[in-house]
Each structure stands twice: as C-alpha cells, then as structure tokens.
XYZ file of C-alpha atoms in Angstrom:
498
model
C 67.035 54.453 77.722
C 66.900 51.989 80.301
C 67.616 52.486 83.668
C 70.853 51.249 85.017
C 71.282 50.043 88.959
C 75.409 50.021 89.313
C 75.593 48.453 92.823
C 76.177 44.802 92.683
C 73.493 42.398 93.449
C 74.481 40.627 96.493
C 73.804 37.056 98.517
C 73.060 36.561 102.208
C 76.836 34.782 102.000
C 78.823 38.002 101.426
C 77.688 39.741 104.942
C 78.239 38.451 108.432
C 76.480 40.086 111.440
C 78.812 41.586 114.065
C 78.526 41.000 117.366
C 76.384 43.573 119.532
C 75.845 43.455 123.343
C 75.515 40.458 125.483
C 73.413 41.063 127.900
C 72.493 39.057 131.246
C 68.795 39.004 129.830
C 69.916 37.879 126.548
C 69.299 34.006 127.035
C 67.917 31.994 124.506
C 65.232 30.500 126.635
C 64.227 34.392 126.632
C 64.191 34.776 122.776
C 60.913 35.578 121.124
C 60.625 34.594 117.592
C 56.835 35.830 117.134
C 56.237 38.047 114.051
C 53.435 39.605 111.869
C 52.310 37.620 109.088
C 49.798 40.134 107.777
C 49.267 43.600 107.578
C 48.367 45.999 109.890
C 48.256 49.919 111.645
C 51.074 50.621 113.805
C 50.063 50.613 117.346
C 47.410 47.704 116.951
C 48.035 44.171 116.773
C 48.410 42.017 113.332
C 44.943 39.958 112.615
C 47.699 36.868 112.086
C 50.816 36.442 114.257
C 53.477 33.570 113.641
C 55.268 31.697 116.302
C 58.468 31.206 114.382
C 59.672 33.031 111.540
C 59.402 30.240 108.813
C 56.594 28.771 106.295
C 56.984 26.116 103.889
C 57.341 27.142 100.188
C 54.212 26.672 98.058
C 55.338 23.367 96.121
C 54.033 19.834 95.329
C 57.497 18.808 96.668
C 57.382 20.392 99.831
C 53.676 21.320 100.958
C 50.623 19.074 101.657
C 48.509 18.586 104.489
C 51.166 16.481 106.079
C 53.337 19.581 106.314
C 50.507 21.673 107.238
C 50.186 19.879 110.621
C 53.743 19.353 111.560
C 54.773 23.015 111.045
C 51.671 24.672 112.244
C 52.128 22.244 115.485
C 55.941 23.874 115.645
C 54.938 27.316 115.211
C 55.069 27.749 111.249
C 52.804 27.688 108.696
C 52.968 26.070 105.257
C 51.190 27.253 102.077
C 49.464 23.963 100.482
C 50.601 23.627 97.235
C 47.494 25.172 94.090
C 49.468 22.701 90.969
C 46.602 20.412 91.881
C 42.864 20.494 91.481
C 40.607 22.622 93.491
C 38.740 20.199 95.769
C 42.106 18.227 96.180
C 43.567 21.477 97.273
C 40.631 22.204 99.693
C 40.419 18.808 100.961
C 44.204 19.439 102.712
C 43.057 22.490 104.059
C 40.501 20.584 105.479
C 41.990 17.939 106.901
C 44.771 20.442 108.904
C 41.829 22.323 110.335
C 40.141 19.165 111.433
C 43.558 18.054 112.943
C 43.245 20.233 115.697
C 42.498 20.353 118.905
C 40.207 21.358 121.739
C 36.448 21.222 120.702
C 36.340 18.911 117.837
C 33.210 18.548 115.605
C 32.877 14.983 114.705
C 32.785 13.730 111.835
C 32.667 10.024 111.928
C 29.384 9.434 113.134
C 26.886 6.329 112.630
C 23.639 5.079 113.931
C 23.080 1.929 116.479
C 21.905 -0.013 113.766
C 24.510 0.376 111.657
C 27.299 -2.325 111.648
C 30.594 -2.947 112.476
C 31.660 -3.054 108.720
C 29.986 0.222 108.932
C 32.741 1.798 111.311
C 35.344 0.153 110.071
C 34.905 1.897 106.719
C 34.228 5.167 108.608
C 37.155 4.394 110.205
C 39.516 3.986 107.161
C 37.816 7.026 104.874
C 38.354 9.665 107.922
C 41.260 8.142 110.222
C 39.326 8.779 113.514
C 38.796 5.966 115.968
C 36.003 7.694 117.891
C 32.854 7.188 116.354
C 29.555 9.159 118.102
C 26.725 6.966 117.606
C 23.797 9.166 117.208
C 20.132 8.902 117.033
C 20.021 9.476 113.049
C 23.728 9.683 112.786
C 24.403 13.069 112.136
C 27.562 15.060 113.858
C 24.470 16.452 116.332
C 22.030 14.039 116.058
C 20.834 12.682 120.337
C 23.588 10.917 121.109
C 23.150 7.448 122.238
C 26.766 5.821 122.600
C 29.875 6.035 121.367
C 32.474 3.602 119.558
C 36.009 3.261 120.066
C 38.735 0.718 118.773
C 38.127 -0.992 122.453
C 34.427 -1.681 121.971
C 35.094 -4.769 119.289
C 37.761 -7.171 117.829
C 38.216 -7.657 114.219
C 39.454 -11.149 114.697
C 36.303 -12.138 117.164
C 33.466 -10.042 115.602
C 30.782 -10.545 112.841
C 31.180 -7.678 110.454
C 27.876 -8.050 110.229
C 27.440 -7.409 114.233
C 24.768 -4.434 114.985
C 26.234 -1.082 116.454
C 24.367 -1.297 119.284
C 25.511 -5.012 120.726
C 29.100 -3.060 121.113
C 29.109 0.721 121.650
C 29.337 1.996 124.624
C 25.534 3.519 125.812
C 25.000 6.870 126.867
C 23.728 5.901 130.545
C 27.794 4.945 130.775
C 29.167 7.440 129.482
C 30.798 10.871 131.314
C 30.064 13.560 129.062
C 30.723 17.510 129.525
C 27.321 20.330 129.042
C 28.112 22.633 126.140
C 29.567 26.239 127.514
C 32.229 24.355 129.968
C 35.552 26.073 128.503
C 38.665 23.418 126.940
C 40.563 23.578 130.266
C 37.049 22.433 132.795
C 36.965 19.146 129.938
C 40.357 18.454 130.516
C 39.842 18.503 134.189
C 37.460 16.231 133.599
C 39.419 13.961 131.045
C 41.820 13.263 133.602
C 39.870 13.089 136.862
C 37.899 10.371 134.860
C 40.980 8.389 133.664
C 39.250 9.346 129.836
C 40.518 9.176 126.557
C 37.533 11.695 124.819
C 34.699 13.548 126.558
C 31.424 14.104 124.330
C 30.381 17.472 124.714
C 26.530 17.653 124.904
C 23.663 20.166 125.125
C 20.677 20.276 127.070
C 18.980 17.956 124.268
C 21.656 15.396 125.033
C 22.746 16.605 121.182
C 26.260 15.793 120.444
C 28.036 19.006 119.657
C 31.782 18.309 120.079
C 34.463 15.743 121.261
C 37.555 16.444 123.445
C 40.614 14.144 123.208
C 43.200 13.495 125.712
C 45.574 13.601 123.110
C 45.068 17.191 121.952
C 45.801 18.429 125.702
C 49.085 16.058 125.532
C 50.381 17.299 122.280
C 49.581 20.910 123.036
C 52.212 20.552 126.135
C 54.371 18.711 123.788
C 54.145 21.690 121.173
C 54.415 25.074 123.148
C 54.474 27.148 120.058
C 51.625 25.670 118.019
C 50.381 28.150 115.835
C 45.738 27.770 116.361
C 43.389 29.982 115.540
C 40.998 31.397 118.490
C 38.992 28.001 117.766
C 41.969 25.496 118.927
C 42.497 24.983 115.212
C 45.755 24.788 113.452
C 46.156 28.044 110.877
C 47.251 26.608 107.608
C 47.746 28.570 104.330
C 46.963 27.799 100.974
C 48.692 29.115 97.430
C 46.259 30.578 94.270
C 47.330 30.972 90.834
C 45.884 34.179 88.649
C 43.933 32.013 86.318
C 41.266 30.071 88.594
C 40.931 32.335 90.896
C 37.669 32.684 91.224
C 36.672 29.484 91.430
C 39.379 28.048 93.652
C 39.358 31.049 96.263
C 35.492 30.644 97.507
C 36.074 26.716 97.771
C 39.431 27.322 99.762
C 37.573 29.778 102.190
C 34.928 27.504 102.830
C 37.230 24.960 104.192
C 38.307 26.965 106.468
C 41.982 28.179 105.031
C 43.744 31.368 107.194
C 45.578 33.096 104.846
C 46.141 33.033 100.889
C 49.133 33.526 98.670
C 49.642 34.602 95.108
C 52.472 31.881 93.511
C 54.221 33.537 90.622
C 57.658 33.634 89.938
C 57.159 37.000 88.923
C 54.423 39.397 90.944
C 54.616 42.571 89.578
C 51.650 42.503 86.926
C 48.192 43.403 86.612
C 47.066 39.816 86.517
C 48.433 40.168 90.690
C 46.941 43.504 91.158
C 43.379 41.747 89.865
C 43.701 38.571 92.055
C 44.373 40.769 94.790
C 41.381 43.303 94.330
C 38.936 40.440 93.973
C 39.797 39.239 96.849
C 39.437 42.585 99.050
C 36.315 43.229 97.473
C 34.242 40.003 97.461
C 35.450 39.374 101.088
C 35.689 43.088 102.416
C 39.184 42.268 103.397
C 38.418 40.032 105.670
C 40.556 37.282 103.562
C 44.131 37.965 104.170
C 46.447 37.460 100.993
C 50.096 37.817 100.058
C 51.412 38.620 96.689
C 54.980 38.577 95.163
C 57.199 37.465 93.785
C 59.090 41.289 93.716
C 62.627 42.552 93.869
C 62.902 45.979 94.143
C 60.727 49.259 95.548
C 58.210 49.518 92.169
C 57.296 46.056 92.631
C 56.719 46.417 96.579
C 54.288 49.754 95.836
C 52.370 48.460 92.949
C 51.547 45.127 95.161
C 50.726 46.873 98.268
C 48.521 49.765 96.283
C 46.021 46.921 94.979
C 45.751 45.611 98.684
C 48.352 42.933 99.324
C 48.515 42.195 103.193
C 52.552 40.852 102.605
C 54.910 40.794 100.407
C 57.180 37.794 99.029
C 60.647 39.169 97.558
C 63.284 37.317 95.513
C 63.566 35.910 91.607
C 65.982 33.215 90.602
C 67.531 32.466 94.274
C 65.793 29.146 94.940
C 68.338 25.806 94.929
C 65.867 24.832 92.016
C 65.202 28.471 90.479
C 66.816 28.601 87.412
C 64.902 31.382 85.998
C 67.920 34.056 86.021
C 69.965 31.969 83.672
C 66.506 31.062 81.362
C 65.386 34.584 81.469
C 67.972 36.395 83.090
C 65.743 38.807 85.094
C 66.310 38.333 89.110
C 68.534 39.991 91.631
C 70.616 39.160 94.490
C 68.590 37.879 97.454
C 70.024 40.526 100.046
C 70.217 43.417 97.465
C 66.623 42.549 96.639
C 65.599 42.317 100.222
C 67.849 45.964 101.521
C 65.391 47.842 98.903
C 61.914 46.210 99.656
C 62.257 46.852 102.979
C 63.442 50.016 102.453
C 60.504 50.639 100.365
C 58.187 48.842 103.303
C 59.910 51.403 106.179
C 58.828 54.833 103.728
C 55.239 53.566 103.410
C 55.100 53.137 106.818
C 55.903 56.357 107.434
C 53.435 57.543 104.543
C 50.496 55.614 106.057
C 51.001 54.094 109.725
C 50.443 50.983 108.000
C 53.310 48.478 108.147
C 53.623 45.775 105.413
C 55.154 41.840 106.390
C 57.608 41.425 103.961
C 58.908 37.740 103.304
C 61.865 36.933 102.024
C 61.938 33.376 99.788
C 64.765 31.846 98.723
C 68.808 32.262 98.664
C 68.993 30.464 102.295
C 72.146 28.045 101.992
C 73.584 28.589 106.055
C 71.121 28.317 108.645
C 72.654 31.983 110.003
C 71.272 33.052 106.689
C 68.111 33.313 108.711
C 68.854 35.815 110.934
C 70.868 38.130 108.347
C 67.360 38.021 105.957
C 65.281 38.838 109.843
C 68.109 41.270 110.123
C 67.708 43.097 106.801
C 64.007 43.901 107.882
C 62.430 40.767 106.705
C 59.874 39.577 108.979
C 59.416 35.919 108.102
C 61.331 33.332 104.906
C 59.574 31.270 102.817
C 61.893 27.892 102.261
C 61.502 24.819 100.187
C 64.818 22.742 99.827
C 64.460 23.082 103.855
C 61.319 21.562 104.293
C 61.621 18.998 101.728
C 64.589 17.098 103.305
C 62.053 15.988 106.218
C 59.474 12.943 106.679
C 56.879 15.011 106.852
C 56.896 16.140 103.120
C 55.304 14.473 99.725
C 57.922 12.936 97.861
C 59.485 9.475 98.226
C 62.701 8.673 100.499
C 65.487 7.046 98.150
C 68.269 5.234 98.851
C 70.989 6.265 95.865
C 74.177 4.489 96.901
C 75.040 4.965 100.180
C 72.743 7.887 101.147
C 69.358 8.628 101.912
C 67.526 11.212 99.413
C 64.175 12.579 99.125
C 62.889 14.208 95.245
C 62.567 17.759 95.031
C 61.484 19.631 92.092
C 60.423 22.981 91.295
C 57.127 24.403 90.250
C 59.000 25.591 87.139
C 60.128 22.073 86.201
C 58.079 19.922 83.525
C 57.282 17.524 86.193
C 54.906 19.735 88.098
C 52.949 21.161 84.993
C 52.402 24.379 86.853
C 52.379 26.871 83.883
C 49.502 29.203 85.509
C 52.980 30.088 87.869
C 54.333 31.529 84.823
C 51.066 32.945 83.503
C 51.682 36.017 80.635
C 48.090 35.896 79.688
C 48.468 33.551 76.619
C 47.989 29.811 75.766
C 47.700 27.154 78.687
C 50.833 25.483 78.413
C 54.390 26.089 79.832
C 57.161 27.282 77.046
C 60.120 26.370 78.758
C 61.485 25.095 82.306
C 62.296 27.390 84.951
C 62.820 24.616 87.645
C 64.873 21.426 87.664
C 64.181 18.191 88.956
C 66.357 17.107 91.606
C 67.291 15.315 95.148
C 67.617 16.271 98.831
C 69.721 14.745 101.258
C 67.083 13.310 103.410
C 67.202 14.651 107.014
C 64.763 12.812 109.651
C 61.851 14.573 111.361
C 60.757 18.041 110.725
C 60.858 18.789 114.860
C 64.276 17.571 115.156
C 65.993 19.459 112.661
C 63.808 22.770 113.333
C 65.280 22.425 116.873
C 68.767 22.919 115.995
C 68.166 25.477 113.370
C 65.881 27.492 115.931
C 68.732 27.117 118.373
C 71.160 28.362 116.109
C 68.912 31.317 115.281
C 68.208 31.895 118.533
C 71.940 31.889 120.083
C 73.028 34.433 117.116
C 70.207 36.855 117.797
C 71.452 36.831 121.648
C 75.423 37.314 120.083
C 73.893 40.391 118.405
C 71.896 41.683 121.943
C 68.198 40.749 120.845
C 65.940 39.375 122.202
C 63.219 40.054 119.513
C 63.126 40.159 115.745
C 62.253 43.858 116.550
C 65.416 44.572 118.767
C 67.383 42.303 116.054
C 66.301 44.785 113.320
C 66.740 47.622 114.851
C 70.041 47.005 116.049
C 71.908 44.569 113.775
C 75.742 45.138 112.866
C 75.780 43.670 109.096
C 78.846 43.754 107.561
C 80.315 42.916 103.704
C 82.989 39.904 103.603
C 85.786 39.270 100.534
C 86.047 36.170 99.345
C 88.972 35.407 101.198
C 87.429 36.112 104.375
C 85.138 33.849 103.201
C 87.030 31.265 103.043
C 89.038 32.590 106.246
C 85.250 31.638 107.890
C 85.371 28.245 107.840
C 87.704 25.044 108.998
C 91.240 25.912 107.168
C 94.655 24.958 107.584
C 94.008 21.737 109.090
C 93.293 18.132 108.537
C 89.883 17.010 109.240
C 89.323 14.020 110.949
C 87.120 11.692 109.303
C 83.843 11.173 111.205
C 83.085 7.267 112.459
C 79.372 8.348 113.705
C-alpha cells in the first residue's frame, strides 16, 4: 500500500525565528554571507564559494547574460536560461566571462590598413571601444597601435579613412611586460592618467588589456563573485535530452558550474545526465541536480554524483504543478527532511552536500528561515525578474510599472525537455502561467535592502555566519492568528503621498 507521511506540509510563513543572543560582535557590517555552492570533504575548502546566498532561477524570464553580470558583480550567480538553442546559450556564457575584469584578452582587434568603417562595425558586433591594432590583426598579433573612441569623429571622418592616419602608434603608447601582476598595471593606469594598458611580451605581442574601469567597479562591487582569472563565475542550466551536445559547447565557453532544470529530479534520466558528466570530465565539471522533496530523492541524486541539490515542487509564484499534478510538498517540510537527509550522509561519508532551496520565498525574512533550516543558498525567480537587469519588457498597465514573468512550464516558453518522461517532444499540458511583476528598479538597489534585512535578522538571532545561524537558530510554528497578530492591526493606515 502506499506510504502515508501524516505531518502536515508546511510554508516558510507558518515559523518565525526567535530571537537568540545579541552580542557586541554581532554587527551587520560583521556578517558573512559566504557559502558553499558545491560539494566537498569536511575540513577542506569547496572548489566554488558564493558571496551571497542567492542565484537567479534558470528561466527565459529571469536569466540572461544581463543578469549574469549584475549578480555575479553583487556576489550571486545566475543560471542562464537552456529553453534556447545551444550556441545562443553559450554565447551568454561568453559574453559574462568576457565582462570581466583584470587581464582581458581582446577581442576587437584590426590591422592599420583596415578602415574606420572597419572599427566601427567591430565596435557595434562586440561593444568594446578599445580596438588593438595589430600587425595581422589577431588578439596577439605585434602590436602596432591602438584605437579608442578619442582617436576619430564620426561627423569629421571618411569612413573610408585608413587605420593607421588615426590610431594611436606604439612608439606613444605606455604599455605593461607580460608577468607584472593586476595590481603593478593599475599602478601604472593611474600614475599615467590611463584609461587601458596593453599588456605585451618580449615580442611586443599583444597578450592582454587592462581597463581603468575594471579596478573602479571592483571597489564599487566588494563582493563580486571571479574566478582565480578576474572573471565573473556564471552558471548555466541543461535539460536531459541534449545533453551531450549542449554540455561540451557550454564548457568551452568557459561556464563555472551546471544545473539540471526539471521540475521533477528524481529519475534516471538525472542520474544519466549526471554520470556523463563525472565521467567525460573526471569531475572536474561541477553540476547540480533537483528538483527533490524529501530524503529518497536527496540519496538517489547525490549517489549518481550530484555536487548540490535543488529542493522544492509546486512552491514557485508561477508553479502550478501541485494543482495540475498534485505531487509537491510544503517548501519548509520539504527543506527540514533534505537537510536532514544531507546532515546523515555527512556523517556517513565526511562529504557535505550544498543543498538549495528554490521557491516558496514571499517575505524577504523567508531567507534566513530557508538558511536557517540548513539550506545553504535559494534559487529565486519572481525576485530577480522585478529588476532592469532581466529579459522581459517594462509595462506600464494603468498606473503601475510591470515587467512579464512566465514560467518554464507555461506554453509561452516551449520548454517541454523540463518536463521530459522519455516520450514525444512536445509539452501535454501547462505547469506555469504567464504573468506580471511589479517592476522594482535596479537589481543593486533592491539586493541592498533585502541583504540588510537578512543581515540585521541573522545578528537578532546571534550569528554572524550562515554556519553560526544554522547551528543555533530558534524556529518556531505560528497559528494563523498570530499570523495575523504579526503584522500592522488595529489601526488606520495612513495613506502614503511618496
């Protein structure tokens, strides 16, 4: 007969967190919210570490290259959406890890006898102003000048004007010898009043540029999550159909980290994906699997290799999977047993597993109660999708502001290889809706006040750390009525005039 599970399935909104010790070290400018993202022994040190506790979900709506940048450069890291084609997928992942900073390899890159209708094509396909002018125009061809927007005027110049009447030569230029580390070119940058400094080696080869820029937005983003090349660390998301061919094209642009996107990850078609992966790269590819509610799940995922583990069914604002197929569980009731399940294997092996917990955030104090429960970072999509900084369109429906946000379940997004059972390509039925947002500003801005928040109710609970918060986190079950008894009651609101 089946098996029964009598305790009720519960949301993040029926517990609260009780207060623990304040301490005098328990400041928020002293929080750390740096966490595992992947596997690894206890006693050593995770291969991938996140700044902050967040990624962006793995959704057309929600996660492009744009996103990429913007939460890698604020400590995150988003998982680009796979609903698209391969090389569109891999040409995000390549644009975030050109984004970054510190030794650059150029890629706009012409010849002195090229012309100026030359760069300014260059400059529209790839975005870059700097243009190395190289013997035979390669990215480390001799180097002979370089061109910036300075160098020329569009309303003055021929298109037809030769490279070489405008760049600037080498005999002008202050360059750096390859092996000088980031922070020597920097010191030069700004001793030299410089916007870029080529990067040369003893063949007077170009080899890399360093930008100005990159050392001001690094001061400007503390917790910007880069790889040990100055790069940001982006993720992307696989399906279990294309595997094979999308994986190998994904590594070779350079993606961090993968992640199986299925509603529902406990099946063999995971277990395979998962395996392939291990074995082709020797585990040196990191990927996630999930999605999983509940200690078989969690086993089965992490037996076939899985270096994290996404848990929760139906608890996304656009899930509506639980009332189309009615499996699912309650987000905190789901998350209590996988971790749980996590803490015994960790025991078993000395191997601890990431587990992340995606979907069923409504309060932004839902955060700390999932980091509370044992998860170590949340996957979020509504979140992310309110910003400027994700795909969709801003709308203005009557008075508001409102950005579209659909699901990977929903017709619009065609994504049936999420909902893969091994049959036909096509997708029976919707397990997403198509919706709005209330449009919020800038990613940055927002993530501020939600990190503060997070932040100031870790230190109300006497942690410092997501390790001292789950270790010693008071969670409590609320009625309804205390619910209610939670927020503004009994009064008369003002209306606002801002």
């Amino acid at each position: 007969m089946a098996r029964y599970f009598n305790d009720v399935s519960r949301t993040f909104s029926e517990y609260l967190l009780i207060p623990g010790l304040t301490t005098k070290n328990c400041m928020v400018d002293n929080v750390s919210l740096k966490t595992p993202l992947v596997k690894y022994k206890k006693g050593e040190k995770p291969s991938i570490e996140l700044n902050i506790p967040l990624v962006s979900a793995i959704m057309q709506s929600v996660s492009d290259h744009n996103m990429a940048i913007s939460l890698a450069k604020n400590g995150g890291l988003s998982f680009i959406f796979c609903s698209q084609s391969i090389e569109e997928q891999a040409e995000m992942v390549r644009k975030v890890k050109k984004f970054k900073s510190g030794f650059v390899k150029s890629d706009a890159n012409l010849t002195p006898d090229h012309l100026l209708e030359d760069v300014l094509k260059i400059k529209s396909k790839t975005g870059h102003s700097t243009i190395g002018i190289t013997e035979d125009g390669s990215s480390d061809g001799k180097l002979l000048g370089i061109v910036t927007s300075r160098d020329y005027r569009i309303s003055k110049d021929s298109p037809k004007k030769k490279v070489i009447e405008f760049m600037t030569p080498f005999s002008k230029l202050i360059t750096g010898k390859l092996g000088i580390t980031l922070s020597e070119a920097n010191d030069i940058i700004w001793n030299n009043k410089l916007n870029c400094l080529p990067i040369i080696d003893e063949n007077q080869k170009l080899k890399y540029f360093v930008f100005r820029k990159d050392y001001d937005e690094h001061k400007e983003n503390p917790y910007e999550l880069s790889d040990e090349n100055k790069k940001l660390v982006v993720g992307a998301g696989i399906n279990t159909r294309d595997y094979m061919e999308r994986i190998p094209i994904l590594v070779d642009a350079g993606v961090d980290v993968l992640c199986i996107d299925s509603s529902d990850g406990f099946s063999e078609w995971q277990s395979n994906t998962i395996k392939y992966v291990k074995e082709k790269y020797n585990g040196e590819v990191k990927i996630g699997a999930g999605n999983v509610v509940d200690q078989d799940g969690f086993n089965y995922l992490v037996e076939a290799g899985a270096d994290f583990i996404k848990v929760g069914i139906g608890g996304g604002s656009i899930c509506i999977t639980r009332e189309q197929k009615g499996i699912g569980r309650g987000q905190a009731t789901a998350l209590i047993e996988v971790v749980r399940a996590r803490e015994e294997y960790l025991k078993k092996t000395g191997i601890y597993i990431p587990i992340c917990s995606d979907g069923g955030i409504v309060q932004d104090y839902h955060i700390v109660l999932a980091l509370a429960m044992g998860a170590d970072f949340l996957m979020m999509g509504r979140y992310f999708a309110r910003f400027d900084e994700s795909p969709t369109k801003k709308l203005k429906i009557g008075n508001n502001y409102v950005k579209e946000y659909w699901g990977e379940g929903s017709n619009r997004a065609r994504n049936w290889q999420r909902y893969d059972m091994g049959d036909n390509e096509s997708l029976k039925f919707e397990e997403g809706v198509d919706s709005y947002v209330q449009y919020a500003g800038k990613l940055r801005d927002n993530l501020e006040i939600t990190l503060g928040k997070v932040k100031s109710t870790m230190c109300s609970c006497g942690a410092i750390t997501l390790q001292e918060l789950k270790d010693n986190a008071k969670i409590t079950l609320v009625s309804a009525t205390s619910i209610v008894e939670g927020g503004a009651h009994d009064v008369i609101l003002k209306e606002s005039t801002i």
